[in-house]
Short mmCIF file of C-alpha atoms and ligand atoms in Angstrom, two decimals:
data_model
loop_
_atom_site.label_atom_id
_atom_site.label_comp_id
_atom_site.label_asym_id
_atom_site.label_seq_id
_atom_site.Cartn_x
_atom_site.Cartn_y
_atom_site.Cartn_z
CA MET A 1 157.54 24.86 157.53
CA GLY A 2 154.35 26.45 158.70
CA GLU A 3 156.03 28.93 161.03
CA ILE A 4 157.52 32.28 160.21
CA ILE A 5 160.82 31.92 158.44
CA PHE A 6 163.30 34.74 158.37
CA MET A 7 166.05 35.33 155.91
CA SER A 8 169.10 33.24 156.75
CA GLU A 9 171.51 35.60 158.44
CA ASN A 10 174.74 34.59 156.82
CA ARG A 11 173.62 34.30 153.20
CA GLU A 12 174.90 37.03 150.92
CA HIS A 13 172.25 39.14 149.20
CA TRP A 14 172.00 41.50 146.26
CA GLY A 15 172.59 45.13 147.17
CA SER A 16 169.73 46.46 145.03
CA THR A 17 166.89 45.32 142.80
CA TRP A 18 168.64 46.93 139.83
CA GLY A 19 171.79 44.89 140.57
CA PHE A 20 169.71 41.71 140.70
CA ILE A 21 167.98 42.54 137.41
CA MET A 22 171.33 43.29 135.73
CA ALA A 23 172.89 40.05 137.04
CA ALA A 24 169.95 37.90 135.93
CA ALA A 25 169.77 39.71 132.58
CA GLY A 26 173.52 39.13 132.26
CA SER A 27 172.90 35.42 132.64
CA ALA A 28 170.03 35.44 130.19
CA ILE A 29 171.73 37.58 127.56
CA GLY A 30 174.42 35.46 125.99
CA LEU A 31 175.57 33.85 122.79
CA GLY A 32 172.00 32.59 122.35
CA ASN A 33 170.73 36.16 121.87
CA ILE A 34 173.44 37.44 119.61
CA TRP A 35 174.06 34.45 117.42
CA ARG A 36 171.29 31.87 117.79
CA PHE A 37 168.15 34.02 117.97
CA PRO A 38 168.77 36.14 114.83
CA PHE A 39 169.78 33.03 112.94
CA ILE A 40 166.79 30.82 113.81
CA THR A 41 164.46 33.79 113.33
CA GLY A 42 165.77 34.29 109.81
CA MET A 43 165.20 30.62 109.04
CA ASN A 44 161.73 30.36 110.58
CA GLY A 45 159.76 33.10 108.91
CA GLY A 46 161.17 36.31 110.41
CA GLY A 47 158.60 38.45 112.20
CA ALA A 48 156.13 35.56 112.39
CA PHE A 49 158.64 33.53 114.39
CA VAL A 50 159.34 36.52 116.65
CA LEU A 51 155.63 36.58 117.52
CA VAL A 52 155.60 32.86 118.32
CA TYR A 53 158.75 33.31 120.39
CA LEU A 54 157.21 36.19 122.34
CA GLY A 55 154.21 33.97 123.03
CA CYS A 56 156.46 31.19 124.35
CA MET A 57 158.36 33.65 126.55
CA LEU A 58 155.19 35.05 128.01
CA LEU A 59 153.22 31.84 128.44
CA ILE A 60 155.93 29.32 129.38
CA GLY A 61 159.24 31.09 129.95
CA LEU A 62 157.95 33.70 132.40
CA PRO A 63 155.87 31.29 134.56
CA VAL A 64 158.82 28.88 134.91
CA MET A 65 161.17 31.77 135.60
CA LEU A 66 158.89 33.01 138.38
CA ALA A 67 158.73 29.48 139.77
CA GLU A 68 162.54 29.27 139.92
CA PHE A 69 162.94 32.69 141.56
CA ALA A 70 160.26 31.87 144.13
CA MET A 71 161.88 28.51 144.96
CA GLY A 72 165.24 30.19 145.46
CA ARG A 73 163.98 33.02 147.59
CA ALA A 74 161.71 30.92 149.77
CA SER A 75 164.39 28.32 150.50
CA GLN A 76 167.37 30.74 150.51
CA SER A 77 169.28 27.81 149.09
CA ASP A 78 171.18 26.47 146.10
CA PRO A 79 169.26 24.16 143.69
CA ILE A 80 169.87 20.96 145.66
CA GLY A 81 169.06 22.64 148.97
CA ALA A 82 165.91 24.16 147.47
CA PHE A 83 164.48 20.79 146.45
CA GLN A 84 165.44 19.32 149.84
CA TYR A 85 163.75 22.21 151.62
CA PHE A 86 160.39 21.54 149.98
CA ARG A 87 160.73 17.79 150.10
CA LYS A 88 157.84 17.11 152.45
CA GLY A 89 154.95 15.34 150.78
CA SER A 90 156.80 14.83 147.53
CA ASP A 91 157.32 11.09 147.94
CA THR A 92 154.26 9.72 146.18
CA ILE A 93 154.57 12.06 143.23
CA SER A 94 158.29 11.44 142.84
CA LYS A 95 157.63 7.68 142.87
CA CYS A 96 155.06 8.18 140.09
CA PHE A 97 157.71 10.13 138.20
CA ALA A 98 160.26 7.40 138.70
CA GLY A 99 157.73 4.95 137.23
CA GLY A 100 157.09 7.31 134.30
CA GLY A 101 160.86 7.56 133.72
CA ILE A 102 161.22 3.77 133.53
CA LEU A 103 158.34 3.70 131.03
CA LEU A 104 160.00 6.41 128.96
CA ALA A 105 163.30 4.50 129.02
CA ALA A 106 161.49 1.40 127.77
CA LEU A 107 159.82 3.45 124.99
CA ILE A 108 163.15 4.92 123.89
CA ALA A 109 164.69 1.44 123.88
CA VAL A 110 161.86 -0.09 121.85
CA PHE A 111 161.19 2.71 119.38
CA SER A 112 164.57 4.32 118.77
CA GLN A 113 166.71 1.35 119.86
CA ASN A 114 169.06 3.79 121.52
CA TYR A 115 170.01 1.61 124.47
CA GLY A 116 172.65 3.99 125.82
CA LEU A 117 170.13 6.79 126.18
CA ALA A 118 167.48 4.41 127.50
CA SER A 119 169.88 3.25 130.24
CA ILE A 120 170.65 6.85 131.23
CA VAL A 121 166.93 7.68 131.53
CA ALA A 122 166.38 4.47 133.52
CA LEU A 123 169.23 5.34 135.89
CA ILE A 124 167.80 8.82 136.44
CA ALA A 125 164.38 7.27 137.17
CA LEU A 126 165.96 4.96 139.77
CA ALA A 127 167.76 7.93 141.36
CA VAL A 128 164.42 9.80 141.57
CA TYR A 129 162.91 6.73 143.24
CA ARG A 130 165.71 6.68 145.82
CA TRP A 131 166.27 10.41 146.49
CA GLY A 132 163.04 12.01 145.30
CA PHE A 133 163.10 15.43 143.65
CA THR A 134 166.44 16.33 145.23
CA VAL A 135 167.89 14.59 142.18
CA VAL A 136 166.44 17.35 140.01
CA GLY A 137 168.42 19.95 141.97
CA PHE A 138 171.52 17.85 141.53
CA PHE A 139 170.96 17.68 137.76
CA CYS A 140 170.38 21.43 137.60
CA SER A 141 173.79 22.14 139.12
CA LEU A 142 175.47 19.38 137.12
CA VAL A 143 174.12 20.59 133.79
CA ALA A 144 175.24 24.15 134.61
CA MET A 145 178.79 22.85 135.07
CA LEU A 146 178.64 20.76 131.88
CA ILE A 147 177.36 23.72 129.87
CA LEU A 148 180.10 25.94 131.30
CA SER A 149 182.72 23.44 130.13
CA TYR A 150 181.91 24.06 126.46
CA TYR A 151 180.56 27.61 126.80
CA ALA A 152 184.06 28.48 128.08
CA VAL A 153 185.60 27.28 124.83
CA ILE A 154 183.32 29.51 122.73
CA GLY A 155 183.86 32.31 125.27
CA GLY A 156 187.58 31.83 124.69
CA TRP A 157 187.07 32.24 120.94
CA THR A 158 185.25 35.53 121.51
CA LEU A 159 188.21 36.82 123.56
CA LEU A 160 190.69 35.69 120.90
CA TYR A 161 188.63 37.31 118.15
CA THR A 162 188.35 40.57 120.12
CA TYR A 163 192.12 40.66 120.28
CA GLU A 164 192.48 39.80 116.59
CA ALA A 165 189.95 42.47 115.59
CA PHE A 166 191.74 45.29 117.41
CA ALA A 167 195.10 44.03 116.16
CA GLY A 168 193.71 44.48 112.64
CA ASN A 169 194.06 40.78 111.82
CA LEU A 170 190.43 40.17 110.80
CA ASN A 171 191.03 42.11 107.61
CA PHE A 172 190.01 39.39 105.15
CA SER A 173 187.67 40.23 102.34
CA ASP A 174 186.51 36.85 101.03
CA PRO A 175 184.70 33.94 102.71
CA ALA A 176 187.43 31.40 101.98
CA ALA A 177 190.06 33.42 103.85
CA ALA A 178 187.65 34.06 106.75
CA GLY A 179 186.78 30.36 106.94
CA LYS A 180 190.43 29.39 106.92
CA ALA A 181 191.29 31.85 109.70
CA PHE A 182 188.42 30.58 111.85
CA GLY A 183 189.31 26.94 111.22
CA LYS A 184 192.92 27.63 112.09
CA MET A 185 191.91 29.08 115.45
CA ALA A 186 189.24 26.50 116.32
CA THR A 187 191.46 23.53 115.56
CA ASN A 188 194.50 24.94 117.33
CA GLY A 189 194.15 23.13 120.65
CA TRP A 190 196.78 25.21 122.47
CA LEU A 191 195.27 28.52 121.38
CA CYS A 192 191.75 27.39 122.33
CA THR A 193 193.08 26.22 125.69
CA ALA A 194 194.66 29.63 126.31
CA GLY A 195 191.40 31.40 125.38
CA MET A 196 189.31 29.04 127.51
CA LEU A 197 191.60 29.44 130.55
CA THR A 198 191.51 33.25 130.25
CA TYR A 199 187.71 33.15 130.09
CA MET A 200 187.50 30.81 133.10
CA PHE A 201 189.94 32.99 135.01
CA ILE A 202 187.79 36.11 134.50
CA CYS A 203 184.61 34.25 135.58
CA ALA A 204 186.44 32.85 138.63
CA PHE A 205 187.81 36.28 139.53
CA VAL A 206 184.29 37.77 139.57
CA CYS A 207 182.74 34.90 141.57
CA PHE A 208 185.68 34.96 143.98
CA ALA A 209 184.77 38.52 144.96
CA GLY A 210 181.29 37.42 146.06
CA VAL A 211 177.67 38.13 145.20
CA LYS A 212 177.52 41.86 145.80
CA LYS A 213 181.10 42.94 145.12
CA GLY A 214 181.69 40.45 142.31
CA VAL A 215 178.66 39.26 140.33
CA GLU A 216 176.45 42.30 140.97
CA PHE A 217 179.18 44.87 140.46
CA ALA A 218 180.44 43.27 137.24
CA SER A 219 176.91 43.02 135.84
CA LYS A 220 176.09 46.63 136.69
CA VAL A 221 179.13 47.80 134.75
CA LEU A 222 179.08 45.34 131.84
CA MET A 223 175.39 45.20 130.95
CA PRO A 224 174.91 48.92 130.20
CA LEU A 225 178.14 48.76 128.15
CA LEU A 226 176.67 45.85 126.21
CA PHE A 227 173.56 47.86 125.33
CA VAL A 228 175.61 50.88 124.26
CA LEU A 229 177.78 48.72 121.98
CA VAL A 230 174.83 47.00 120.35
CA LEU A 231 173.11 50.36 119.77
CA VAL A 232 176.21 51.76 118.07
CA LEU A 233 176.30 48.72 115.78
CA VAL A 234 172.55 48.94 115.04
CA VAL A 235 172.90 52.59 114.00
CA ARG A 236 175.89 51.74 111.76
CA SER A 237 174.11 48.76 110.25
CA VAL A 238 170.65 50.17 109.50
CA THR A 239 172.05 53.35 107.95
CA LEU A 240 173.99 51.44 105.28
CA PRO A 241 172.58 51.73 101.76
CA GLY A 242 170.59 48.57 101.02
CA ALA A 243 169.98 47.78 104.69
CA GLY A 244 166.22 47.64 104.12
CA LYS A 245 166.35 44.13 102.66
CA GLY A 246 168.01 42.82 105.82
CA ILE A 247 165.41 44.45 108.06
CA GLU A 248 162.72 42.90 105.90
CA PHE A 249 164.32 39.44 106.07
CA PHE A 250 164.56 39.64 109.86
CA LEU A 251 161.23 41.19 110.71
CA LYS A 252 158.65 40.79 107.94
CA PRO A 253 156.22 38.11 109.10
CA ASP A 254 155.90 35.14 106.78
CA PHE A 255 153.34 32.89 108.44
CA SER A 256 153.72 30.21 105.80
CA LYS A 257 157.08 29.30 107.33
CA ILE A 258 155.61 28.62 110.78
CA THR A 259 155.33 24.89 111.43
CA GLU A 260 155.01 22.78 114.57
CA LYS A 261 158.77 22.54 114.51
CA SER A 262 159.14 26.33 114.63
CA VAL A 263 156.93 26.42 117.72
CA LEU A 264 159.15 23.85 119.41
CA ASP A 265 162.28 25.72 118.29
CA ALA A 266 160.81 28.88 119.80
CA LEU A 267 160.00 27.10 123.06
CA GLY A 268 163.42 25.46 123.30
CA HIS A 269 165.10 28.76 122.61
CA ALA A 270 162.97 30.57 125.20
CA PHE A 271 164.26 28.10 127.83
CA TYR A 272 167.85 28.43 126.72
CA SER A 273 167.71 32.18 126.38
CA LEU A 274 166.24 32.80 129.82
CA SER A 275 168.76 30.35 131.35
CA LEU A 276 165.90 28.21 132.70
CA GLY A 277 166.16 24.64 133.93
CA MET A 278 169.71 24.98 135.22
CA GLY A 279 169.08 26.20 138.71
CA ILE A 280 170.81 29.50 137.92
CA LEU A 281 167.63 31.42 138.62
CA ILE A 282 167.02 29.39 141.80
CA THR A 283 170.50 30.44 142.94
CA TYR A 284 170.02 34.08 141.94
CA GLY A 285 166.56 34.07 143.56
CA SER A 286 168.14 32.82 146.79
CA TYR A 287 170.23 36.00 146.97
CA LEU A 288 167.05 38.10 146.94
CA PRO A 289 165.98 39.77 150.16
CA ARG A 290 162.36 39.16 151.15
CA ASN A 291 161.22 42.69 150.46
CA ARG A 292 161.95 42.74 146.74
CA ASN A 293 159.25 42.37 144.15
CA ILE A 294 159.97 39.26 142.08
CA LEU A 295 157.17 39.76 139.59
CA SER A 296 158.25 43.05 138.10
CA SER A 297 161.94 42.09 138.16
CA ALA A 298 161.21 38.92 136.18
CA VAL A 299 159.24 40.88 133.60
CA SER A 300 162.12 43.37 133.21
CA ILE A 301 164.63 40.54 132.75
CA ALA A 302 162.52 38.89 130.03
CA VAL A 303 162.06 42.28 128.31
CA PHE A 304 165.80 43.05 128.36
CA ASP A 305 166.58 39.58 127.05
CA THR A 306 164.18 39.90 124.12
CA LEU A 307 165.20 43.48 123.43
CA LEU A 308 168.86 42.56 123.12
CA ALA A 309 168.07 39.64 120.84
CA MET A 310 166.07 41.96 118.55
CA LEU A 311 168.79 44.60 118.57
CA ALA A 312 171.42 41.96 117.74
CA GLY A 313 169.31 40.93 114.74
CA LEU A 314 169.11 44.57 113.65
CA ALA A 315 172.88 44.92 113.98
CA ILE A 316 173.60 41.78 111.97
CA PHE A 317 171.10 41.30 109.12
CA PRO A 318 170.96 44.80 107.59
CA ALA A 319 174.78 44.84 107.38
CA VAL A 320 174.94 41.32 105.92
CA PHE A 321 172.37 42.17 103.22
CA ALA A 322 173.80 45.62 102.48
CA MET A 323 177.23 44.11 101.90
CA GLY A 324 175.85 41.31 99.74
CA GLY A 325 176.48 38.41 102.20
CA SER A 326 174.32 35.38 102.73
CA PRO A 327 172.25 35.15 105.91
CA SER A 328 171.95 31.36 105.96
CA GLN A 329 175.49 30.59 106.99
CA GLY A 330 174.55 28.81 110.19
CA PRO A 331 177.14 28.55 112.93
CA SER A 332 179.77 30.33 110.91
CA LEU A 333 177.70 33.51 110.59
CA ILE A 334 179.25 35.48 113.41
CA PHE A 335 182.85 34.33 113.16
CA GLN A 336 183.14 34.30 109.38
CA VAL A 337 180.49 36.33 107.56
CA LEU A 338 180.41 39.27 109.96
CA PRO A 339 184.13 40.15 109.87
CA ILE A 340 183.95 40.34 106.06
CA THR A 341 180.74 42.34 106.28
CA PHE A 342 182.20 44.89 108.67
CA ASN A 343 185.40 45.15 106.62
CA ALA A 344 183.40 45.97 103.51
CA ILE A 345 181.73 49.00 105.16
CA PRO A 346 183.15 52.12 103.47
CA GLY A 347 185.50 54.18 105.65
CA SER A 348 188.06 51.45 106.44
CA LEU A 349 186.95 51.24 110.05
CA GLY A 350 186.34 47.48 109.76
CA TRP A 351 188.70 46.78 112.69
CA LEU A 352 186.64 49.09 114.92
CA TRP A 353 183.23 47.60 114.03
CA ASN A 354 184.66 44.10 114.36
CA GLY A 355 186.27 45.04 117.65
CA PHE A 356 182.98 46.44 118.98
CA PHE A 357 181.08 43.37 117.86
CA PHE A 358 183.45 40.87 119.44
CA ILE A 359 183.66 42.79 122.73
CA LEU A 360 179.86 42.71 122.71
CA LEU A 361 179.95 38.97 122.22
CA ALA A 362 182.68 38.48 124.83
CA ILE A 363 180.75 40.47 127.46
CA ALA A 364 177.56 38.53 126.73
CA ALA A 365 179.48 35.25 127.05
CA LEU A 366 181.24 36.33 130.25
CA THR A 367 178.15 37.39 132.21
CA SER A 368 176.47 34.08 131.30
CA GLY A 369 179.57 32.13 132.30
CA ILE A 370 179.69 33.94 135.63
CA SER A 371 176.11 32.83 136.36
CA LEU A 372 176.90 29.22 135.44
CA LEU A 373 179.93 29.16 137.74
CA GLU A 374 178.05 30.93 140.55
CA CYS A 375 175.36 28.24 140.44
CA GLY A 376 177.99 25.53 140.99
CA VAL A 377 179.82 27.59 143.63
CA ALA A 378 176.62 28.08 145.66
CA THR A 379 175.94 24.33 145.53
CA VAL A 380 179.45 23.24 146.45
CA MET A 381 179.74 25.83 149.25
CA GLN A 382 176.52 24.70 150.85
CA HIS A 383 176.88 20.93 150.53
CA LEU A 384 180.61 20.47 151.06
CA LYS A 385 180.57 23.25 153.70
CA ILE A 386 183.60 25.01 152.29
CA SER A 387 184.41 28.68 151.80
CA ARG A 388 183.48 30.59 148.63
CA GLN A 389 187.15 31.00 147.75
CA LYS A 390 187.88 27.28 147.96
CA ALA A 391 184.71 26.44 146.02
CA VAL A 392 185.60 28.88 143.22
CA ILE A 393 189.17 27.61 142.86
CA GLY A 394 188.20 23.93 143.05
CA LEU A 395 185.37 24.18 140.53
CA THR A 396 187.36 26.34 138.13
CA VAL A 397 190.12 23.73 138.04
CA VAL A 398 187.71 20.80 137.55
CA ILE A 399 185.68 22.55 134.83
CA SER A 400 188.79 23.77 133.01
CA VAL A 401 190.18 20.24 132.91
CA PHE A 402 186.87 18.91 131.56
CA ALA A 403 186.74 21.78 129.05
CA LEU A 404 189.98 20.49 127.53
CA LEU A 405 187.90 17.73 125.94
CA SER A 406 185.87 20.34 124.05
CA CYS A 407 188.97 22.41 123.21
CA TRP A 408 190.85 19.54 121.68
CA SER A 409 188.05 17.73 119.91
CA VAL A 410 186.86 20.63 117.73
CA GLY A 411 187.48 19.73 114.13
CA ASP A 412 189.20 16.46 114.74
CA TRP A 413 188.24 13.38 116.73
CA SER A 414 191.58 11.73 116.09
CA ASN A 415 192.83 13.41 119.29
CA MET A 416 190.52 11.26 121.38
CA PRO A 417 189.36 8.04 119.74
CA VAL A 418 188.30 6.43 123.04
CA LEU A 419 185.95 9.27 123.86
CA GLU A 420 184.41 9.04 120.41
CA LYS A 421 183.77 5.32 120.92
CA VAL A 422 182.13 5.88 124.31
CA LEU A 423 179.87 8.63 122.92
CA ASN A 424 178.99 6.47 119.95
CA GLY A 425 177.92 3.75 122.36
CA VAL A 426 175.74 6.12 124.41
CA LEU A 427 174.16 8.21 121.65
CA GLY A 428 173.89 5.65 118.88
CA SER A 429 175.82 7.79 116.43
CA VAL A 430 178.06 10.78 116.94
CA LYS A 431 177.65 13.49 114.34
CA GLY A 432 179.52 16.55 115.51
CA ASN A 433 182.52 17.02 117.75
CA PHE A 434 182.50 16.72 121.54
CA LEU A 435 181.48 20.35 121.97
CA ASP A 436 178.48 19.97 119.64
CA GLU A 437 177.41 16.71 121.25
CA LEU A 438 177.57 18.13 124.76
CA ASP A 439 175.56 21.15 123.63
CA TYR A 440 173.01 18.85 122.03
CA ILE A 441 172.63 16.65 125.13
CA CYS A 442 172.40 19.60 127.51
CA SER A 443 170.16 21.99 125.59
CA CYS A 444 167.86 19.59 123.75
CA TRP A 445 167.50 16.98 126.48
CA ILE A 446 168.40 17.98 129.98
CA LEU A 447 167.12 21.58 129.94
CA PRO A 448 163.54 20.80 128.86
CA LEU A 449 163.51 17.81 131.23
CA ASP A 450 164.66 19.94 134.18
CA GLY A 451 162.20 22.67 133.18
CA LEU A 452 159.39 20.13 133.11
CA LEU A 453 160.31 18.76 136.52
CA ILE A 454 160.61 22.25 138.04
CA ALA A 455 157.15 23.18 136.71
CA VAL A 456 155.67 19.92 138.04
CA PHE A 457 157.39 20.38 141.37
CA VAL A 458 156.16 23.93 141.86
CA GLY A 459 152.72 23.30 140.38
CA TRP A 460 151.91 20.08 142.18
CA ILE A 461 154.25 19.49 145.11
CA TRP A 462 155.20 22.81 146.63
CA GLY A 463 151.88 24.12 145.34
CA VAL A 464 150.91 27.19 143.34
CA GLY A 465 149.20 28.69 146.39
CA LYS A 466 152.37 28.80 148.48
CA CYS A 467 154.50 29.78 145.52
CA SER A 468 152.28 32.72 144.66
CA GLN A 469 152.44 33.91 148.27
CA GLU A 470 156.22 33.98 147.87
CA LEU A 471 155.87 35.97 144.65
CA TYR A 472 153.64 38.55 146.31
CA ARG A 473 155.61 38.72 149.54
CA ARG A 474 156.74 42.22 150.43
CA GLY A 475 158.57 41.85 153.70
CA GLY A 476 160.45 39.56 156.03
CA SER A 477 157.82 38.90 158.62
CA MET A 478 155.14 37.27 156.54
CA PRO A 479 154.60 33.59 157.25
CA LEU A 480 155.84 31.26 154.54
CA THR A 481 152.60 29.35 154.37
CA LEU A 482 149.23 30.79 155.18
CA GLU A 483 146.42 28.81 156.71
CA LYS A 484 143.85 27.57 154.23
CA GLY A 485 140.95 29.97 154.18
CA SER A 486 142.93 32.92 155.59
CA ALA A 487 141.89 36.30 154.21
CA PHE A 488 145.18 36.99 152.43
CA ARG A 489 145.24 33.58 150.82
CA ASN A 490 141.68 33.87 149.63
CA LYS A 491 142.34 37.32 148.23
CA LEU A 492 145.50 36.11 146.51
CA ASN A 493 143.84 33.10 144.93
CA MET A 494 141.16 35.35 143.50
CA GLN A 495 143.65 37.42 141.53
CA LEU A 496 143.57 36.86 137.81
CA PRO A 497 147.36 36.86 137.24
CA VAL A 498 147.79 34.18 139.92
CA ARG A 499 145.05 32.05 138.41
CA VAL A 500 146.47 32.36 134.91
CA TRP A 501 149.98 31.69 136.19
CA SER A 502 148.91 28.53 138.04
CA LEU A 503 147.18 27.23 134.93
CA PHE A 504 150.39 27.59 132.98
CA VAL A 505 152.70 26.19 135.63
CA ARG A 506 150.50 23.19 136.37
CA PHE A 507 149.33 22.21 132.91
CA ILE A 508 150.50 24.11 129.87
CA ALA A 509 154.24 24.41 130.64
CA PRO A 510 154.66 20.72 131.62
CA ILE A 511 152.66 19.43 128.66
CA LEU A 512 154.46 21.58 126.10
CA THR A 513 157.90 20.84 127.53
CA LEU A 514 157.07 17.13 127.55
CA ILE A 515 156.20 17.35 123.86
CA THR A 516 159.51 19.19 123.19
CA PHE A 517 161.31 16.44 125.05
CA LEU A 518 159.60 13.60 123.19
CA TYR A 519 160.26 15.44 119.95
CA ALA A 520 163.98 15.65 120.76
CA ALA A 521 163.89 11.92 121.55
CA GLY A 522 162.40 11.24 118.13
CA LEU A 523 159.29 9.70 119.72
CA VAL A 524 157.01 12.40 118.31
CA LYS A 525 157.35 13.55 114.73
CA PHE A 526 155.78 16.46 112.86
N1 LIG B 1 170.97 32.35 128.30
C1 LIG B 1 172.22 32.27 127.62
C2 LIG B 1 172.12 32.73 126.20
O1 LIG B 1 171.14 33.21 125.75
C3 LIG B 1 172.75 30.91 127.55
C4 LIG B 1 173.00 30.30 128.82
C5 LIG B 1 172.58 29.07 128.98
C6 LIG B 1 173.63 30.97 129.82
C7 LIG B 1 172.78 28.48 130.15
C8 LIG B 1 173.83 30.41 130.98
C9 LIG B 1 173.39 29.16 131.13
O2 LIG B 1 173.09 32.58 125.48
#
């Protein structure tokens, strides 16, 4: 590894830095920005929560994001390949981690008596003992596929609602009718399946065309469109009479509502929103040529992500307040409250505002889905040594079949009693449907765990020194690792941003994500 390593000849690369930024922003900007962020902000003290969230993005999200990009670019590999590439010297630390995992499993078993979960953690620990950190790469790709299986169902709903909006069918004026219409769609297994398959087909079509002609091209067209649509909606929303109350609800800081839990919510959301811990950014980083600046691209991606979340809040809350709706509707906010809100806007253009909003949502969901699929495609192509086309078709079929479980379980478990029993056994008690449970397992458990392991891996095994050289690299001919004491390395290590970044990657990010994880496990309470 000490010698000069050139870009692998046959790997596809982004055509431009702008294309890369748009693709990564497309992955980051998703349902989380448009639905989840405004909603949790409203509940957690408005502007005060936004400040905490910005802090989490800057201090934890950005360092981990840089770590993922650097891992991808240095190894020019998918997540599994990336961990294999840096494997040297990781044995002792991974064995310590395996030991820690067994301890954690025992703690979960003793304190929360959730033996299913304890066995899963123990199995993961044994896998880490056997295969070292390569297991983390495997989990990254696996979780991306699992997330896609339910994200595709919600993506399907956004496509169905876009159609309904333009067809003028979202013309209800009271919450009961809106709720009934949504319930009718979500519990109609055949309709959800059709929506999900259409969504998967579009994602597959884009990935099929390749990195530059597919993912990059689609992102360069769709992302600017997304910003235009959200701006149109913001202008409509904030100019409504009575919009001021909504702006106040969303943005006025109320520090009394900030608790330890809000900090953890903010941290968890920062991970989810930047698409961290899934290997997507490792994959996208691996398509970066050596001469592109990672640092400034990562900052732009985080800025775009936050900007869109803020704009979405400004499109939603002023309209909801101006039209007399209630902001605390939870999951139903976008599918039920918003259509009524937009219909109530004077001028009978409700179908147009609804149409714009659901296209916005559909685009956001599609670009995220594309990144999830691309992560799996890169992994399968590299490890099964098959062509991109075969990988795309194979994965799309497997994920679509798995997604049927989410499609058919929404609203009613009676379709699959066996699955409910199995999940009950593993999780202790099943509260929501399969889709909710999968979302809970992936975003509250696996993502912070993966994020923690990536930070530990980069901070302690690959090493912040080598990683920061990758971040500052500006050309193909620079050696991957520099001799200790070399002038460039000394100069680099002196730089304040590098020193601050290493502090966060080595200590603060792992400790805070560990706390988030233990909190999700119920082992730490506030
Ligand atoms: N970052 C996306 C969002 O904000 C969610 C996402 C998670 C996308 C995982 C891809 C992968 O909605």
